[in-house]
Coordinates of C-alpha atoms in Angstrom, one line a residue:
Chain I
M753 CA 0.0 0.0 0.0
G754 CA 1.2 3.5 -0.7
T755 CA 4.9 4.3 -1.0
D756 CA 7.3 1.6 0.0
S757 CA 10.0 3.4 1.8
T758 CA 12.2 0.5 3.0
D759 CA 13.8 2.4 6.0
G760 CA 10.7 4.1 7.4
P761 CA 8.6 2.5 10.0
V762 CA 6.0 0.0 8.7
I763 CA 3.5 1.1 11.3
E764 CA 3.5 4.4 13.1
F765 CA 1.2 5.8 15.8
R766 CA 1.3 9.6 16.0
D767 CA -0.2 11.0 19.1
V768 CA -3.1 8.6 19.0
A769 CA -6.0 8.7 21.5
Y770 CA -9.0 6.4 21.6
L771 CA -12.2 6.9 23.6
L772 CA -15.1 4.6 24.2
P773 CA -18.4 5.8 22.9
N774 CA -19.3 6.9 26.4
G775 CA -16.2 9.1 26.5
Q776 CA -14.1 7.0 28.7
P777 CA -10.5 7.2 27.5
L778 CA -8.9 3.9 26.7
L779 CA -5.7 5.1 25.1
S780 CA -4.0 8.5 25.0
G781 CA -0.9 10.2 23.7
L782 CA 0.3 7.1 22.0
N783 CA 3.5 7.4 19.8
L784 CA 5.0 4.2 18.6
R785 CA 7.0 3.0 15.5
V786 CA 7.2 -0.6 14.4
Q787 CA 10.1 -1.4 12.1
R788 CA 10.1 -3.8 9.2
G789 CA 10.7 -7.4 10.1
E790 CA 10.6 -6.9 13.9
T791 CA 8.3 -8.6 16.4
L792 CA 7.0 -5.8 18.6
V793 CA 5.3 -7.2 21.7
L794 CA 2.6 -5.1 23.4
L795 CA 2.8 -6.2 27.0
G796 CA 0.4 -5.1 29.6
R797 CA -2.4 -6.1 32.0
S798 CA -6.0 -6.4 30.8
G799 CA -7.4 -3.0 30.3
S800 CA -4.0 -1.5 29.6
G801 CA -5.0 -0.7 26.0
K802 CA -2.8 -3.3 24.2
T803 CA -5.7 -4.9 22.2
T804 CA -7.1 -1.5 21.4
T805 CA -3.7 -0.5 20.1
L806 CA -3.7 -3.5 17.9
K807 CA -7.2 -3.0 16.5
L808 CA -6.3 0.6 15.6
I809 CA -3.7 -0.8 13.1
N810 CA -6.3 -2.6 10.9
R811 CA -8.9 0.0 11.8
L812 CA -11.3 -2.3 13.6
L813 CA -11.2 0.7 15.8
T814 CA -10.8 4.3 14.7
P815 CA -8.8 6.8 16.7
R816 CA -10.5 9.8 18.3
S817 CA -7.4 11.9 17.6
G818 CA -4.0 11.4 16.0
D819 CA -3.4 9.0 13.2
V820 CA -2.0 5.6 12.5
F821 CA 0.2 5.1 9.5
V822 CA 0.8 1.8 7.7
N823 CA 3.6 1.9 5.1
S824 CA 3.5 5.7 5.5
A825 CA -0.2 5.9 4.5
S826 CA -2.7 7.2 6.9
T827 CA -5.1 4.3 7.8
F828 CA -7.8 7.0 8.1
K829 CA -7.5 7.8 4.4
S830 CA -6.9 4.2 3.2
D831 CA -9.5 1.9 1.8
V832 CA -10.2 -0.1 5.0
I833 CA -11.0 -3.4 3.2
R834 CA -7.8 -3.3 1.2
L835 CA -5.9 -2.3 4.4
R836 CA -7.3 -5.3 6.3
R837 CA -6.6 -7.8 3.5
S838 CA -3.0 -6.7 3.5
I839 CA -2.6 -7.4 7.2
G840 CA -2.8 -10.8 8.8
Y841 CA -4.9 -11.0 11.9
V842 CA -4.8 -13.8 14.6
I843 CA -6.9 -13.7 17.8
Q844 CA -7.0 -15.7 20.9
D845 CA -10.4 -17.3 20.2
V846 CA -9.2 -18.0 16.6
G847 CA -12.6 -17.3 15.1
L848 CA -12.5 -20.0 12.5
F849 CA -15.7 -20.2 10.4
P850 CA -17.4 -23.2 11.9
H851 CA -19.3 -24.0 8.7
Y852 CA -16.1 -24.0 6.5
T853 CA -13.6 -26.8 6.2
V854 CA -10.0 -26.0 7.2
E855 CA -9.1 -25.6 3.6
R856 CA -11.9 -23.1 2.9
N857 CA -11.0 -21.2 6.1
I858 CA -7.4 -20.9 5.1
G859 CA -8.2 -20.0 1.5
L860 CA -10.8 -17.4 2.5
V861 CA -8.8 -14.2 1.7
P862 CA -7.3 -15.6 -1.5
R863 CA -10.8 -16.6 -2.6
I864 CA -12.4 -13.2 -2.0
E865 CA -9.4 -11.7 -3.7
G866 CA -10.3 -13.8 -6.7
W867 CA -7.3 -16.0 -7.0
P868 CA -7.8 -18.9 -9.4
A869 CA -8.8 -22.2 -7.7
P870 CA -5.6 -24.2 -8.4
R871 CA -3.5 -21.5 -7.0
I872 CA -5.6 -21.3 -3.8
Q873 CA -5.3 -25.1 -3.5
Q874 CA -1.6 -25.0 -3.9
R875 CA -1.3 -22.1 -1.4
V876 CA -3.5 -24.0 1.2
E877 CA -1.3 -27.1 1.0
E878 CA 1.8 -25.0 1.3
L879 CA 0.4 -23.2 4.4
L880 CA -0.8 -26.4 6.1
Q881 CA 2.8 -27.7 5.8
M882 CA 4.2 -24.4 7.0
V883 CA 2.2 -24.5 10.2
G884 CA 2.9 -28.2 10.7
L885 CA -0.5 -29.7 9.9
E886 CA -1.1 -32.9 8.0
P887 CA -2.5 -32.3 4.5
Q888 CA -5.6 -34.5 5.2
L889 CA -6.7 -32.2 8.0
G890 CA -7.7 -29.8 5.2
S891 CA -11.1 -31.4 4.7
R892 CA -11.9 -31.4 8.4
Y893 CA -14.2 -28.9 10.2
P894 CA -12.9 -26.7 13.0
H895 CA -14.8 -28.5 15.7
Q896 CA -12.9 -31.7 14.8
L897 CA -9.6 -30.1 15.7
S898 CA -7.7 -29.7 18.9
G899 CA -7.1 -26.2 20.3
G900 CA -3.5 -26.2 19.1
Q901 CA -4.5 -27.3 15.7
R902 CA -7.2 -24.7 15.5
Q903 CA -4.7 -21.9 16.3
R904 CA -2.3 -23.3 13.7
V905 CA -5.1 -23.0 11.1
G906 CA -5.7 -19.5 12.4
V907 CA -2.1 -18.6 11.8
A908 CA -2.2 -20.2 8.3
R909 CA -5.4 -18.3 7.5
A910 CA -3.7 -15.0 8.4
L911 CA -0.7 -15.8 6.3
A912 CA -2.7 -16.9 3.3
A913 CA -2.4 -13.9 1.1
D914 CA 1.2 -13.4 2.2
P915 CA 0.7 -10.1 4.1
A916 CA 3.8 -8.2 5.2
I917 CA 2.2 -7.4 8.5
L918 CA 0.8 -9.8 11.1
L919 CA -1.2 -8.7 14.1
M920 CA -1.5 -11.3 16.8
D921 CA -3.8 -10.9 19.8
E922 CA -2.8 -13.3 22.6
P923 CA -2.8 -16.1 20.0
F924 CA -1.4 -18.7 22.3
G925 CA -3.2 -17.5 25.5
A926 CA -5.9 -20.2 25.5
L927 CA -3.6 -23.2 25.0
D928 CA -2.1 -25.6 27.5
A929 CA 1.5 -25.0 28.5
I930 CA 3.0 -27.7 26.4
T931 CA 1.2 -26.7 23.2
R932 CA 1.9 -23.1 23.9
D933 CA 5.6 -23.8 24.2
Q934 CA 5.6 -25.7 21.0
L935 CA 3.7 -23.0 19.1
Q936 CA 6.0 -20.3 20.4
R937 CA 9.0 -22.3 19.2
E938 CA 7.4 -22.7 15.8
F939 CA 6.5 -19.0 15.7
L940 CA 10.2 -18.2 16.2
S941 CA 11.4 -20.4 13.4
L942 CA 8.6 -19.3 11.1
Q943 CA 9.4 -15.7 11.8
Q944 CA 13.0 -16.3 11.0
R945 CA 12.1 -17.6 7.6
L946 CA 9.2 -15.2 6.7
N947 CA 10.5 -12.0 8.3
K948 CA 7.1 -10.5 8.7
T949 CA 6.5 -7.3 10.7
V950 CA 4.6 -8.6 13.7
V951 CA 2.7 -6.9 16.4
F952 CA 2.0 -9.3 19.2
V953 CA -0.2 -8.7 22.2
T954 CA 0.3 -10.7 25.4
H955 CA 0.2 -10.3 29.2
D956 CA 2.8 -13.0 29.7
L957 CA 6.3 -11.5 30.3
R958 CA 7.9 -14.9 29.5
E959 CA 6.2 -15.0 26.1
A960 CA 7.1 -11.3 25.5
L961 CA 10.8 -11.9 26.3
R962 CA 10.9 -15.1 24.2
L963 CA 9.2 -13.8 21.0
G964 CA 9.8 -10.1 21.0
S965 CA 12.5 -8.1 19.3
R966 CA 11.2 -5.2 21.4
I967 CA 8.7 -5.0 24.1
A968 CA 6.3 -2.1 24.4
L969 CA 5.1 -1.9 28.0
M970 CA 1.6 -0.5 28.5
E971 CA -0.3 0.5 31.5
A972 CA -3.7 2.3 31.9
G973 CA -3.9 3.4 28.3
R974 CA -0.4 4.7 28.1
L975 CA 2.8 3.5 26.6
V976 CA 5.3 3.3 29.5
T977 CA 8.5 2.3 27.7
V978 CA 9.8 0.3 24.7
L979 CA 12.8 -1.9 25.5
S980 CA 14.6 -4.9 24.0
P981 CA 14.2 -8.1 26.0
T982 CA 17.7 -7.8 27.5
E983 CA 17.1 -4.1 28.4
F984 CA 13.7 -5.1 29.9
L985 CA 15.4 -7.4 32.4
Q986 CA 17.9 -4.8 33.5
S987 CA 15.4 -1.9 33.4
T988 CA 15.0 0.2 36.6
D989 CA 11.5 1.3 35.5
P990 CA 9.3 0.5 38.4
L991 CA 6.6 -1.2 36.3
A992 CA 9.2 -3.3 34.4
T993 CA 10.8 -4.4 37.6
A994 CA 7.4 -5.2 39.0
Y995 CA 6.8 -7.5 36.0
V996 CA 10.1 -9.2 36.4
Q997 CA 9.5 -9.8 40.0
A998 CA 6.0 -11.1 39.4
F999 CA 7.3 -13.6 36.9
G1000 CA 10.1 -14.8 39.1
D1001 CA 13.7 -15.5 38.2
R1002 CA 15.3 -17.5 35.4
L1003 CA 13.8 -15.2 32.9
D1004 CA 17.3 -14.6 31.5
S1005 CA 17.3 -17.9 29.8
V1006 CA 14.2 -17.2 27.7
A1007 CA 15.1 -13.6 26.5
N1008 CA 15.2 -13.2 22.7
R1009 CA 18.6 -12.0 21.8
G1010 CA 18.3 -12.9 18.1
G1011 CA 18.4 -10.3 15.3
S1012 CA 14.9 -10.6 14.1
Chain W
M1310 CA -66.9 -44.9 8.8
N1311 CA -69.4 -42.2 8.2
L1312 CA -66.7 -39.6 8.2
V1313 CA -64.5 -41.5 5.7
H1314 CA -67.5 -41.8 3.4
F1315 CA -68.3 -38.1 3.7
F1316 CA -64.6 -37.2 2.9
W1317 CA -64.6 -39.4 -0.1
Q1318 CA -67.8 -37.9 -1.4
N1319 CA -66.5 -34.4 -1.0
R1320 CA -62.9 -35.1 -2.0
D1321 CA -62.9 -32.6 -4.9
Q1322 CA -64.0 -29.7 -2.7
I1323 CA -61.7 -30.7 0.1
M1324 CA -58.8 -30.8 -2.4
E1325 CA -59.7 -27.4 -3.8
L1326 CA -60.0 -25.7 -0.4
T1327 CA -56.8 -27.3 0.8
L1328 CA -55.0 -25.9 -2.2
E1329 CA -56.5 -22.5 -1.6
H1330 CA -55.4 -22.8 2.0
L1331 CA -51.9 -23.7 1.0
W1332 CA -51.8 -20.7 -1.4
L1333 CA -52.8 -18.3 1.4
V1334 CA -50.2 -19.7 3.8
G1335 CA -47.5 -20.1 1.2
I1336 CA -47.7 -16.6 -0.3
S1337 CA -48.0 -14.9 3.1
T1338 CA -45.0 -17.0 4.4
V1339 CA -42.9 -16.0 1.4
L1340 CA -43.8 -12.4 2.0
A1341 CA -43.1 -12.6 5.7
V1342 CA -39.6 -14.1 5.0
L1343 CA -38.8 -11.4 2.4
V1344 CA -39.7 -8.6 4.8
G1345 CA -38.9 -10.3 8.1
I1346 CA -35.3 -11.4 7.4
P1347 CA -34.1 -7.9 6.3
L1348 CA -35.8 -6.4 9.3
G1349 CA -34.2 -9.0 11.6
V1350 CA -30.8 -8.2 10.2
L1351 CA -31.4 -4.5 10.5
S1352 CA -32.3 -4.8 14.2
A1353 CA -29.4 -7.2 14.9
H1354 CA -26.9 -4.8 13.4
W1355 CA -28.3 -1.5 14.5
P1356 CA -29.6 -1.7 18.0
V1357 CA -31.5 1.5 17.5
W1358 CA -33.9 -0.4 15.3
N1359 CA -34.3 -3.3 17.6
K1360 CA -37.0 -1.9 19.8
P1361 CA -39.2 -0.2 17.2
V1362 CA -39.1 -3.2 14.9
L1363 CA -39.7 -5.9 17.4
G1364 CA -42.1 -3.7 19.3
T1365 CA -44.3 -3.1 16.2
A1366 CA -44.2 -6.8 15.3
N1367 CA -45.2 -7.7 18.9
I1368 CA -48.1 -5.2 18.9
I1369 CA -49.4 -6.6 15.6
Q1370 CA -49.3 -10.1 17.2
T1371 CA -51.7 -8.9 20.0
I1372 CA -54.4 -7.7 17.6
P1373 CA -57.1 -10.4 17.5
S1374 CA -57.2 -11.8 14.0
L1375 CA -60.9 -11.2 13.3
A1376 CA -60.4 -7.6 14.3
L1377 CA -57.4 -7.2 12.0
F1378 CA -59.4 -8.6 9.1
G1379 CA -62.0 -6.0 10.0
F1380 CA -59.6 -3.1 10.2
L1381 CA -58.1 -3.9 6.8
L1382 CA -61.5 -4.3 5.0
P1383 CA -61.9 -0.6 4.1
V1384 CA -58.4 -0.2 2.7
P1385 CA -58.9 0.6 -1.0
W1386 CA -56.9 -1.9 -3.1
L1387 CA -56.8 -4.5 -0.4
G1388 CA -60.5 -4.6 0.3
D1389 CA -61.2 -5.3 -3.3
R1390 CA -60.4 -8.9 -2.9
A1391 CA -60.6 -11.0 0.2
D1392 CA -57.6 -13.1 -0.5
R1393 CA -55.3 -10.0 -0.7
L1394 CA -56.6 -9.0 2.6
A1395 CA -56.1 -12.4 4.1
I1396 CA -52.6 -12.7 2.8
L1397 CA -51.6 -9.3 4.2
A1398 CA -53.0 -10.2 7.6
L1399 CA -51.3 -13.6 7.7
T1400 CA -48.1 -11.9 6.6
L1401 CA -48.3 -9.5 9.4
Y1402 CA -48.8 -12.3 11.9
A1403 CA -45.9 -14.3 10.5
L1404 CA -43.5 -11.4 10.8
L1405 CA -42.8 -11.6 14.5
P1406 CA -41.3 -15.1 14.6
V1407 CA -39.3 -14.5 11.5
I1408 CA -37.9 -11.2 12.7
R1409 CA -37.2 -12.4 16.2
N1410 CA -35.4 -15.6 15.1
T1411 CA -33.4 -13.7 12.5
Y1412 CA -32.3 -11.3 15.2
T1413 CA -31.6 -14.1 17.7
G1414 CA -29.7 -16.2 15.1
I1415 CA -27.5 -13.3 14.0
R1416 CA -26.8 -12.1 17.5
G1417 CA -25.9 -15.7 18.4
V1418 CA -23.0 -15.9 16.0
D1419 CA -19.8 -16.3 17.9
P1420 CA -18.3 -12.7 18.2
A1421 CA -14.8 -14.1 17.6
V1422 CA -15.9 -15.4 14.2
V1423 CA -17.3 -12.0 13.2
E1424 CA -14.2 -10.2 14.5
A1425 CA -11.9 -12.5 12.6
G1426 CA -14.0 -12.1 9.4
R1427 CA -14.0 -8.3 9.8
G1428 CA -10.2 -8.3 10.6
M1429 CA -9.5 -10.3 7.4
G1430 CA -11.2 -7.7 5.3
L1431 CA -14.6 -9.1 4.6
T1432 CA -17.0 -6.5 3.5
D1433 CA -20.3 -6.1 5.4
G1434 CA -22.1 -7.9 2.6
Q1435 CA -19.6 -10.8 2.6
L1436 CA -19.8 -11.1 6.3
L1437 CA -23.6 -11.2 6.2
F1438 CA -24.1 -13.6 3.3
Q1439 CA -21.0 -15.9 3.9
V1440 CA -20.9 -16.0 7.7
E1441 CA -23.8 -14.6 9.6
L1442 CA -26.8 -15.8 7.6
P1443 CA -25.3 -19.3 7.0
L1444 CA -24.6 -19.7 10.7
A1445 CA -28.1 -18.3 11.7
V1446 CA -30.0 -20.3 9.1
S1447 CA -31.3 -23.0 11.3
V1448 CA -32.5 -20.5 13.9
I1449 CA -34.2 -18.5 11.2
L1450 CA -35.8 -21.6 9.8
S1451 CA -37.3 -22.5 13.2
G1452 CA -38.9 -19.1 13.2
V1453 CA -40.4 -19.7 9.8
R1454 CA -41.6 -23.1 11.0
V1455 CA -43.5 -21.4 13.9
A1456 CA -44.9 -18.8 11.4
V1457 CA -46.2 -21.5 9.1
V1458 CA -47.8 -23.6 11.7
V1459 CA -49.5 -20.6 13.2
S1460 CA -50.6 -19.4 9.7
V1461 CA -52.2 -22.7 8.8
G1462 CA -54.4 -22.3 11.9
L1463 CA -55.0 -18.6 11.4
A1464 CA -55.9 -19.0 7.7
T1465 CA -59.0 -20.9 8.6
I1466 CA -60.4 -17.6 10.0
A1467 CA -59.8 -16.0 6.6
A1468 CA -62.9 -17.7 5.4
A1469 CA -64.9 -15.3 7.6
I1470 CA -64.1 -12.6 5.2
G1471 CA -64.6 -14.8 2.2
A1472 CA -61.0 -15.5 1.4
G1473 CA -61.7 -19.2 1.0
G1474 CA -59.5 -22.0 2.4
L1475 CA -60.4 -24.8 4.7
G1476 CA -62.1 -22.4 7.1
E1477 CA -65.1 -22.5 4.7
F1478 CA -65.9 -26.0 5.9
I1479 CA -65.5 -25.0 9.5
F1480 CA -67.7 -21.9 9.3
R1481 CA -70.3 -23.8 7.3
G1482 CA -70.2 -26.7 9.7
L1483 CA -70.6 -24.3 12.7
A1484 CA -73.6 -22.6 11.1
M1485 CA -75.2 -25.9 10.3
V1486 CA -74.2 -27.6 13.5
N1487 CA -72.6 -30.3 11.4
N1488 CA -69.5 -31.9 12.9
Q1489 CA -68.6 -33.8 9.7
L1490 CA -68.3 -30.5 7.9
I1491 CA -66.2 -29.0 10.7
L1492 CA -63.9 -32.0 10.6
A1493 CA -63.6 -31.7 6.8
G1494 CA -61.9 -28.4 7.4
A1495 CA -60.1 -29.2 10.7
I1496 CA -58.5 -32.5 9.8
P1497 CA -56.8 -31.4 6.5
A1498 CA -55.7 -28.2 8.3
A1499 CA -54.2 -30.2 11.1
V1500 CA -52.5 -32.5 8.6
L1501 CA -51.1 -29.4 6.8
A1502 CA -49.8 -28.0 10.0
L1503 CA -48.2 -31.2 11.1
S1504 CA -46.5 -31.9 7.7
A1505 CA -45.2 -28.3 7.5
D1506 CA -43.9 -28.7 11.0
F1507 CA -42.2 -32.0 10.3
G1508 CA -40.8 -30.9 6.9
L1509 CA -39.4 -27.7 8.1
G1510 CA -38.1 -29.3 11.2
W1511 CA -36.2 -31.8 9.1
L1512 CA -34.8 -29.0 6.9
E1513 CA -33.8 -27.1 10.0
K1514 CA -31.7 -30.1 11.3
R1515 CA -30.1 -30.6 7.9
L1516 CA -29.0 -26.9 7.7
R1517 CA -27.8 -26.6 11.2
P1518 CA -24.1 -25.6 11.0
L1519 CA -21.6 -28.0 12.5

C-alpha cells in the first residue's frame, strides 16, 4: 500500500487517542513505531490498552485523535477493506468459520481476492505444511480439531495472502502450557524464515521476552516504555521491575537475543 | 366410517379448499420471509432499530385476527379482494417469529468469528451472506416453522371474510351444526400444519451448521 520506503517504520502511531463511545479514554498520547521485520510485543495487563492499540492498526477501531500510518499511508484515508486484507490478523479465540472446512478457512482471503482455484489449492497445501499440519486435515471442520490445531489453522489463514504485517492478539493464550511452548518455538522459526512485521499482544512476560525483538510496556492506556528483552530485564523502570519480580527468576534464559 | 364416506364424497372440494389454504399460507410466508429477514438483520446490526421493529411486530401479534381482518377491510386496493386482505393479515402475523429468530440467530453468531472475518477484510455484505446468515439459518428456519404452523391455523379464520381455504368448511359446519363439515376443514388443516412442522423441522436439522 502506498509508498514503499524501506527504511521508514512499517507502522507508526502519531499522538493517538481512543475513547469509548461513552467518553471514557482507553488510550491517550500514543506514539510508537514498528520497524520492518521486527516482532513488537505489546505487554500489559488487561485494560492497559494493548488490544485497542492492535485494533487501531487494521482499523477495527478508529482513533479519536491522532493518526495511525501503515507503510506511510494514513489508515484513516486508506480503503479499510484493502488495508485489512494486506494485514494478517490472529486472535485468541481463533474465530475459524465453523461452517467452513479447514481448507476453505485458510483459502478465504485468496478466494475473496479472486485467486484462481488451483493457485488457492496450492497455497493452502503450502500453508498447512508451513504450520505443521497434516494435509488430510484440510477437509476437516474446526470442531474436529484440537485447540492447538485450530490456532495453527488461524495462523495459516492469516498468512494466506502473504501479508507483510501480522497482528496477533494473545494467539497462544488459551492453549495448554506444552502446546503453547511448541507453538512459540514454531513461531520463532517461522518468523526467521518469513520475516514479517509482527505486532504481538500478550500479558505474559515470559512470552514477550521469548518472542519479541522489542517490548512495548503499556499501563492504563499509556505506553510506558519500549525496550529490548535484555534491556527489559535490566530496566529500573518500576513497572518493568514489578513485572520481572512477578514472573520470578530464570527469565534470563528465555530472553530473545536474536536479530529478528 | 361415516366420516370417511363423507370425505370421499367431497374429495374434490376438500382438495380445492386445501390448495386454496396452501396458497394463502404459502404466499404470506414467502412475503413474511422477504420482509422479516431484512428487518431482523437490521435490528441485529443497528440496536436503534431493535425496539421499534420488534415492538411493532409484537403489537401486531396482539391484535385479534378477526379484528385485524375487519380493520383492513376498508383499505382501498386490499379490500377489493378478500384473498389479498387475508394474505396481508397472515403476513403481518408471520413477521414476528421470522424477525425475532433472525435477530436471535445473527446475535448468536460467535463474536470471535465476526471479528476474525472483519479483521481479514470481509465487507459487510460478505460477512452477512457468507458468515452470519449461513450460521443463523437453522434458527431463522425454526422461526419460519413457527410462522407457518400458526398461519395454517389462522388462515381458517380468513374464510370469515370470504377468502376461502379450509375455514369455509369450518364456518359452514358451525352454522349448520354439522360436525362432519367442521372436521372436513379441521382435519386437513391439522395435517397441513403437522406436515409443515415436520418438513421444516427436518430441513432445520439438515441446515444446522456444525
